[in-house]
PDB file of C-alpha atoms in Angstrom:
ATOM      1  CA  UNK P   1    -251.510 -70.048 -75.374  1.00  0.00           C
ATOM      2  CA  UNK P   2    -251.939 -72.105 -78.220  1.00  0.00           C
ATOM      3  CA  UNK P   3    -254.175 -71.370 -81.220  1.00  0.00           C
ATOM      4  CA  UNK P   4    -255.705 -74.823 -79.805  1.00  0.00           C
ATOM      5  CA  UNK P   5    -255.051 -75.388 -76.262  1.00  0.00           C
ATOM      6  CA  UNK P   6    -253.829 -78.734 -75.493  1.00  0.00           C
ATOM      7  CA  UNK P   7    -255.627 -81.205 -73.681  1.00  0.00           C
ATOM      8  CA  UNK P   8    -252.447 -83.188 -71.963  1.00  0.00           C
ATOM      9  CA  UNK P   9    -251.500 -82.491 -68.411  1.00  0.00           C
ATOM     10  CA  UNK P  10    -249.380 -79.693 -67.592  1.00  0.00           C
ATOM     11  CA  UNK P  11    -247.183 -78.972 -64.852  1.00  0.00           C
ATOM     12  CA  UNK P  12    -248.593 -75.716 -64.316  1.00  0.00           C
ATOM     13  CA  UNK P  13    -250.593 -74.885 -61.604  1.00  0.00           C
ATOM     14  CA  UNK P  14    -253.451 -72.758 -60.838  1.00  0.00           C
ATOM     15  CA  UNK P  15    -252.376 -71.074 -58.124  1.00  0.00           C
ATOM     16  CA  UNK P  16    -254.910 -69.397 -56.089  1.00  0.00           C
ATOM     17  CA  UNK P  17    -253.700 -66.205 -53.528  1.00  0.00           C
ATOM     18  CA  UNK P  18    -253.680 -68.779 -50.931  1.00  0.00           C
ATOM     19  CA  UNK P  19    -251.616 -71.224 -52.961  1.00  0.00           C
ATOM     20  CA  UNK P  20    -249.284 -68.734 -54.919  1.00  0.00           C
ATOM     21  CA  UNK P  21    -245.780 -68.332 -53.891  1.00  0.00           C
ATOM     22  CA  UNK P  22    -246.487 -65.215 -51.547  1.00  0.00           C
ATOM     23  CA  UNK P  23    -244.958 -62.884 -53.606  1.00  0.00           C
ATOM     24  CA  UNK P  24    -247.818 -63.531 -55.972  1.00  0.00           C
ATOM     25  CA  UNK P  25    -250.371 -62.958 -53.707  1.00  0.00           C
ATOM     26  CA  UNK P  26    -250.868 -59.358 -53.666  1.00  0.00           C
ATOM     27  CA  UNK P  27    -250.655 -58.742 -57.573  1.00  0.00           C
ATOM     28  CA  UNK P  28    -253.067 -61.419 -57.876  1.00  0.00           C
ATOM     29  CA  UNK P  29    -255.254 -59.935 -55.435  1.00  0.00           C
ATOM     30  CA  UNK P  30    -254.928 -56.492 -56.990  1.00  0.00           C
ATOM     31  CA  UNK P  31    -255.869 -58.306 -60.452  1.00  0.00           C
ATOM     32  CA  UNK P  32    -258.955 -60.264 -59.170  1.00  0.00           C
ATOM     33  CA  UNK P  33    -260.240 -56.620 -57.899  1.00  0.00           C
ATOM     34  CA  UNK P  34    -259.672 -54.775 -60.642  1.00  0.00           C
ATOM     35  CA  UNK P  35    -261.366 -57.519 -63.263  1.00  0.00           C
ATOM     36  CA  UNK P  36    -263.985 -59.100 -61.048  1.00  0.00           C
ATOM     37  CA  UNK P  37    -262.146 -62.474 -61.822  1.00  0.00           C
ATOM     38  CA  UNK P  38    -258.617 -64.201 -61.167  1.00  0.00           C
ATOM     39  CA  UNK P  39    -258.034 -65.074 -65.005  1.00  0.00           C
ATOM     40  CA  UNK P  40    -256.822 -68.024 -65.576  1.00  0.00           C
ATOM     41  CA  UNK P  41    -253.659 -66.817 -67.204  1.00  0.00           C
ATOM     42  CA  UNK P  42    -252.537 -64.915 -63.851  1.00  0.00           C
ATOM     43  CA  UNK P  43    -253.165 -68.372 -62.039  1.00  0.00           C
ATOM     44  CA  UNK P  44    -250.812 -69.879 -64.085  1.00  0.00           C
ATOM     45  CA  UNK P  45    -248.011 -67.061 -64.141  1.00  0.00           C
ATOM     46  CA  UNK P  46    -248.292 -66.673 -60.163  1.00  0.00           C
ATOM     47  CA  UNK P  47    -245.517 -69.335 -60.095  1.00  0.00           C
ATOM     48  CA  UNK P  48    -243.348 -67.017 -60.867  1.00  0.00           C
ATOM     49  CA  UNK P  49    -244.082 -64.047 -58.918  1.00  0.00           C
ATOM     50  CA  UNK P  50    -241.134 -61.809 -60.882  1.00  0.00           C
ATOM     51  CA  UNK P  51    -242.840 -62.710 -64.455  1.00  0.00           C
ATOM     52  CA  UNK P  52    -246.244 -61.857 -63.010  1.00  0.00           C
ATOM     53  CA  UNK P  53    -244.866 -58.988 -60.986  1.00  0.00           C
ATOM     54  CA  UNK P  54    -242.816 -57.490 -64.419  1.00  0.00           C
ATOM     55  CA  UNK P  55    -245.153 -58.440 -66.951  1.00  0.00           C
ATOM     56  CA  UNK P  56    -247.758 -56.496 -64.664  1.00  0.00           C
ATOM     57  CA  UNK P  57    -245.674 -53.268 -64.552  1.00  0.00           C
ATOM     58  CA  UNK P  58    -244.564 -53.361 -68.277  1.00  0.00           C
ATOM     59  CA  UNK P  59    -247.942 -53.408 -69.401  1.00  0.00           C
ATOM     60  CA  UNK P  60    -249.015 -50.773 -66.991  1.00  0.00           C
ATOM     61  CA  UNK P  61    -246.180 -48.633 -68.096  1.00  0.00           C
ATOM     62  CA  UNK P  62    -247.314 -49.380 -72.193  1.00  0.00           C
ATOM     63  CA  UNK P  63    -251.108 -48.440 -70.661  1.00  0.00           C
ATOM     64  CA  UNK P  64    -249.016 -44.849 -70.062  1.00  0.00           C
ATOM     65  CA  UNK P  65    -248.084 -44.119 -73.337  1.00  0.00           C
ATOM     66  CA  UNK P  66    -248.473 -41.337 -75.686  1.00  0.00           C
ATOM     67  CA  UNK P  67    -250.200 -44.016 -78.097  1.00  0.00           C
ATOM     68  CA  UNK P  68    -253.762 -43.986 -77.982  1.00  0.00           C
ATOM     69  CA  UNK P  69    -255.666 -46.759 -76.682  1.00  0.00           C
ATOM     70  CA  UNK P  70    -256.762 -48.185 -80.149  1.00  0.00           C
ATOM     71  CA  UNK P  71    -252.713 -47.775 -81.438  1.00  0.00           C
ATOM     72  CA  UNK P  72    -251.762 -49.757 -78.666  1.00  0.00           C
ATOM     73  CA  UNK P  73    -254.413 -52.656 -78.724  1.00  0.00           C
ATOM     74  CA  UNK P  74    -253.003 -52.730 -82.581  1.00  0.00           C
ATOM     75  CA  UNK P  75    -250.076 -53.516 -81.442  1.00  0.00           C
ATOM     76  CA  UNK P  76    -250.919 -55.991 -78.662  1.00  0.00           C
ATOM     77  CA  UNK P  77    -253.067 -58.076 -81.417  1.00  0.00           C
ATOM     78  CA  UNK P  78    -250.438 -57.596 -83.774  1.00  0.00           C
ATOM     79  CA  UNK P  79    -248.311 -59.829 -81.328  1.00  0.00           C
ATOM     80  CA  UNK P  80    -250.813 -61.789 -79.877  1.00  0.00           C
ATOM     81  CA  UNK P  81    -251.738 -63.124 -83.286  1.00  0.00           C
ATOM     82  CA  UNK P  82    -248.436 -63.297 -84.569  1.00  0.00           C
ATOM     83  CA  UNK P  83    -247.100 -65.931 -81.709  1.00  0.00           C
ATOM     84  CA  UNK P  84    -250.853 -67.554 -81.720  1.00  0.00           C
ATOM     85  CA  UNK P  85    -252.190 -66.747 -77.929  1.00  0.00           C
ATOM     86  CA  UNK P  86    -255.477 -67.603 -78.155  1.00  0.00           C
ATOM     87  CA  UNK P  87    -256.495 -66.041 -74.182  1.00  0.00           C
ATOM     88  CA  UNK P  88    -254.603 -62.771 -75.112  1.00  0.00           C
ATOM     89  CA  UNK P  89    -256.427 -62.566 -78.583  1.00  0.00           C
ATOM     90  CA  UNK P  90    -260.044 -63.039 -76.461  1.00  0.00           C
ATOM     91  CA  UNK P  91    -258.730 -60.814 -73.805  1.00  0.00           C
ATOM     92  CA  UNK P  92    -257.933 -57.462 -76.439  1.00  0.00           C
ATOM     93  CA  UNK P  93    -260.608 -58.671 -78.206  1.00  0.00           C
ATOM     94  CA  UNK P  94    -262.759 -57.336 -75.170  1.00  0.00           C
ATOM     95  CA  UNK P  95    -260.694 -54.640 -74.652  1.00  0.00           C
ATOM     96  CA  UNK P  96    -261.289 -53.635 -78.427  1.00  0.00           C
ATOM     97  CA  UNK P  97    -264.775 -54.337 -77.725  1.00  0.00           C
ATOM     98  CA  UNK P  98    -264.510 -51.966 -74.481  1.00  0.00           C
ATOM     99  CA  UNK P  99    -263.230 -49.200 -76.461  1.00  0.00           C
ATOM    100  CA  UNK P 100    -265.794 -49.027 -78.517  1.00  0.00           C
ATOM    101  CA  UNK P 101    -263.778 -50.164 -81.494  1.00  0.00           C
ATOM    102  CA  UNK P 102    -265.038 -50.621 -85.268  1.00  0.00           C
ATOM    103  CA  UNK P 103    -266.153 -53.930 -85.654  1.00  0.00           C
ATOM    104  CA  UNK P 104    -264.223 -54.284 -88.908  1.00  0.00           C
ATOM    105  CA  UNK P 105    -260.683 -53.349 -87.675  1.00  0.00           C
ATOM    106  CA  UNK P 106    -261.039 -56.224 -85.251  1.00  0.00           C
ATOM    107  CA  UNK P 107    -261.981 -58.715 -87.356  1.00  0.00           C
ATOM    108  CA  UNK P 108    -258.736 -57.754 -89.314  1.00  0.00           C
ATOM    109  CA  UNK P 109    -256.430 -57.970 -86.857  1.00  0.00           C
ATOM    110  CA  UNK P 110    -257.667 -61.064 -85.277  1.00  0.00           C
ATOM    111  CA  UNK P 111    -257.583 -62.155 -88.665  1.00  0.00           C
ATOM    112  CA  UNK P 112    -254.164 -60.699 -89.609  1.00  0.00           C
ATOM    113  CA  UNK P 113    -255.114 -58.865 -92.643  1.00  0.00           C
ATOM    114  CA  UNK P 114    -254.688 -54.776 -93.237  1.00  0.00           C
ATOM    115  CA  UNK P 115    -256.181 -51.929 -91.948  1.00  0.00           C
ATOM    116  CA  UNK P 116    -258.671 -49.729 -93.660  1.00  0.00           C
ATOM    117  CA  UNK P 117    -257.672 -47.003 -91.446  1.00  0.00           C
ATOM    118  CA  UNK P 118    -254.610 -46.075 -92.632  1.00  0.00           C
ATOM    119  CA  UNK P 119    -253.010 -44.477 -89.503  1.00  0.00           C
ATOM    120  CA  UNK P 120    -253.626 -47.477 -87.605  1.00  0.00           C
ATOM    121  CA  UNK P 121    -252.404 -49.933 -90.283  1.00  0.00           C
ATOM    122  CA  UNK P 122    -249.118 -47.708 -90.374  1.00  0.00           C
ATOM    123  CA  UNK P 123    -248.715 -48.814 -86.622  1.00  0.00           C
ATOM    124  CA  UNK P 124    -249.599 -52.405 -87.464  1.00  0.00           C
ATOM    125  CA  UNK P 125    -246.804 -52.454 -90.470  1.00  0.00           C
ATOM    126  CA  UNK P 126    -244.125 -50.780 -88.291  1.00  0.00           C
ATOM    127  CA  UNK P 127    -244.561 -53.529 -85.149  1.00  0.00           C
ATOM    128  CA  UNK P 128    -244.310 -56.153 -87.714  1.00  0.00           C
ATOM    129  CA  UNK P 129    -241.465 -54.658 -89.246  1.00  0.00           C
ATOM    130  CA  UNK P 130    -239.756 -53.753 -85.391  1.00  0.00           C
ATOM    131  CA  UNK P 131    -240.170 -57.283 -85.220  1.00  0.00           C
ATOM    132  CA  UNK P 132    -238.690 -59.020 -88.358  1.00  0.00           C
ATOM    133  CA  UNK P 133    -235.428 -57.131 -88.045  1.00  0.00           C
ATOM    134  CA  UNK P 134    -235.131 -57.051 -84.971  1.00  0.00           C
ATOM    135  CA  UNK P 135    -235.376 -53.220 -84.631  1.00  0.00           C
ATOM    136  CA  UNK P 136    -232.962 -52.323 -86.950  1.00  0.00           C
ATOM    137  CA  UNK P 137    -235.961 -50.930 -89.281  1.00  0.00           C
ATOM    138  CA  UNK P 138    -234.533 -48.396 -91.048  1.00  0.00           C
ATOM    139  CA  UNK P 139    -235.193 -44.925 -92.131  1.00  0.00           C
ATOM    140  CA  UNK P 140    -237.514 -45.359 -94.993  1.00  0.00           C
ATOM    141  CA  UNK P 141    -239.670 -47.489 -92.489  1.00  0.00           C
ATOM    142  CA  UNK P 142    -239.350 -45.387 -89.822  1.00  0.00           C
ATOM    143  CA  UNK P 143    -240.484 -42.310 -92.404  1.00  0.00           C
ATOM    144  CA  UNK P 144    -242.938 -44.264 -93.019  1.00  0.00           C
ATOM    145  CA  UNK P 145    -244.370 -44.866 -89.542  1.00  0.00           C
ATOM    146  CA  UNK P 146    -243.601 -41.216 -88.753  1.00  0.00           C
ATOM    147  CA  UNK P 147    -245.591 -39.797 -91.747  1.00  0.00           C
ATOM    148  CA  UNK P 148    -248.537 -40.611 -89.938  1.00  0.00           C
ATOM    149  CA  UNK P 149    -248.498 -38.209 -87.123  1.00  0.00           C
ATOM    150  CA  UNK P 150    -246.336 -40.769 -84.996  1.00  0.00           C
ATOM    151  CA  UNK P 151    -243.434 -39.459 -83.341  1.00  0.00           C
ATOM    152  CA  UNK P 152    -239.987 -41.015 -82.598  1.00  0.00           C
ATOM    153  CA  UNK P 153    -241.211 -41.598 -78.904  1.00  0.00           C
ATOM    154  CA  UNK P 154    -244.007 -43.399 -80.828  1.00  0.00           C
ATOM    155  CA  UNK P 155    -241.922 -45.704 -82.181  1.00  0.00           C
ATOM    156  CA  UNK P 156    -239.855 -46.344 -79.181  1.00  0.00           C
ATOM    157  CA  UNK P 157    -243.508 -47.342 -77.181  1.00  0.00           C
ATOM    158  CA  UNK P 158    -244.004 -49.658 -79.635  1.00  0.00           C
ATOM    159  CA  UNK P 159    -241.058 -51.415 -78.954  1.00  0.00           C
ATOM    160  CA  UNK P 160    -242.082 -51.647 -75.362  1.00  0.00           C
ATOM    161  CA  UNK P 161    -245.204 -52.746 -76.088  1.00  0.00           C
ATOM    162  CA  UNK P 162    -243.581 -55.605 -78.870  1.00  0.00           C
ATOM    163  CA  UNK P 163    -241.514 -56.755 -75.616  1.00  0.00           C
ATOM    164  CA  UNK P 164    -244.364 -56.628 -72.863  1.00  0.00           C
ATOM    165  CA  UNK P 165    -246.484 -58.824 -75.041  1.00  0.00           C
ATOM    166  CA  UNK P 166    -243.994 -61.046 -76.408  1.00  0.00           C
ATOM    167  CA  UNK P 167    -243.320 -61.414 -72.667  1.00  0.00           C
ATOM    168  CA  UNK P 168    -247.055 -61.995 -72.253  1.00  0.00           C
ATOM    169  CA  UNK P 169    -247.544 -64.378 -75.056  1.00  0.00           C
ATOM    170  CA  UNK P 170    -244.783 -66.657 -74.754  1.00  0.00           C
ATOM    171  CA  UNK P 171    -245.789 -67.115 -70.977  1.00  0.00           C
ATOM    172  CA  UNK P 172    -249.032 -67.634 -71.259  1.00  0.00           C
ATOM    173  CA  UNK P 173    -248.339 -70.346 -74.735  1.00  0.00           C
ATOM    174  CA  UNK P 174    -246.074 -72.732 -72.051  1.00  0.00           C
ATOM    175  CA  UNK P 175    -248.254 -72.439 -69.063  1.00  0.00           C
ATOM    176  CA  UNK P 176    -251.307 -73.198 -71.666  1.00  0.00           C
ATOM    177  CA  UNK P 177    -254.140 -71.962 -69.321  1.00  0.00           C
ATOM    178  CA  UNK P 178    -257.943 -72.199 -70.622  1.00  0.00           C
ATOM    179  CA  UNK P 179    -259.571 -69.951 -71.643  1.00  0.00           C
ATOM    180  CA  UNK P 180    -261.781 -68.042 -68.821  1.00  0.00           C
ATOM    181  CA  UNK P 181    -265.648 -68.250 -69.261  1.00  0.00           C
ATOM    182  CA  UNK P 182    -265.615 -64.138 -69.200  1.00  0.00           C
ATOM    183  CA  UNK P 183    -263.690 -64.585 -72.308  1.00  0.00           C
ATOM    184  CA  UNK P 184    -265.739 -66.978 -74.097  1.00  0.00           C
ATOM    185  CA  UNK P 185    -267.726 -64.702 -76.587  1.00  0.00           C
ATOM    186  CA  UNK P 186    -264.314 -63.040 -77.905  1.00  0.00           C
ATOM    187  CA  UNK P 187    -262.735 -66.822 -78.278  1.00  0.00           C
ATOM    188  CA  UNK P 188    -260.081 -67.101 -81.227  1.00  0.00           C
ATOM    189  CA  UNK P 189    -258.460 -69.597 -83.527  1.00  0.00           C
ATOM    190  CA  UNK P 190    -255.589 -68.890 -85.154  1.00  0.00           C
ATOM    191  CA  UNK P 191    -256.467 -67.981 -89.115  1.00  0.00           C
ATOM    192  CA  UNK P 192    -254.029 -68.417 -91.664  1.00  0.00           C
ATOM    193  CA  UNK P 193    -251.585 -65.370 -92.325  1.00  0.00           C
TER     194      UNK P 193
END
């Protein structure tokens, strides 16, 4: 999505199960049970059930990782931030909030700025370095990741996780779907860098 969603038509749909292509039906089924809700997002993405269908696995696989849950929404907001998608900002803004997640460290990485906790600001510097060369990091930076406890595996999740979400957040920028009411306390606009 965009920092500031448009407001011209788009060609995108929002499908419902009964108006998805019927691949899409089930895994929009299974989402609408498991959140409550059909976000708007998966509406949009059900026109293309193998997008919704992969970008559902991938991020259940990165939900399986030896990261824990607060390393991994790092690196989700890291991205999500970085290529300015507003719904999946709101949504791990939730999550964060789910977690029960210092209110500080979200603020900073809706906001883009460092970590005070160290360990996790390690995993925020490595995904933006994974990402500006193109995974060819390095081993001072990959010391430097690993210092913290992380392990080579580690660093390999993150690159799943970098490629779910950049997956996620490129989709969900060209379909441009609102932003869901559920989502509306943990709404974001993009902040300068």
């Amino acid at each position: 999505m965009s920092a500031h969603p448009s407001t011209a038509p788009t060609p995108f749909v929002d499908h419902t199960p009964e108006s998805a292509p019927t691949a899409s039906r089930p895994l929009m089924e299974a989402t609408a049970r498991r959140l409550g809700y059909l976000p708007a997002p998966v509406a949009r993405l059900a026109a293309s059930p193998q997008l919704l269908d992969g970008f559902l696995k991938l991020s259940g696989l990165f939900e399986t990782t030896t990261l824990d849950p607060l390393a991994r929404e790092v690196v989700i907001l890291t991205i999500a931030t970085r290529n300015a998608c507003h719904v999946c900002v709101a949504m791990h803004t939730g999550k964060l909030a789910a977690l029960g997640a210092d209110a500080e460290l979200t603020s900073a990485l809706r906001e883009r700025r460092p970590l005070a906790d160290e360990r996790l600001e390690a995993v925020r510097v490595f995904t933006i370095e994974v990402l500006e060369r193109a995974g060819a990091v390095g081993p001072d930076t990959l010391n430097a990741f690993l210092a913290y406890g992380y392990t080579t595996r580690n660093a390999l999740e993150v690159v799943l996780g970098i490629g779910t979400y950049t997956l996620s957040t490129l989709a969900n920028r060209m379909t441009d779907a609102p932003l869901d009411e559920q989502l509306a306390p943990f709404a974001w606009h993009e902040h300068a860098a």
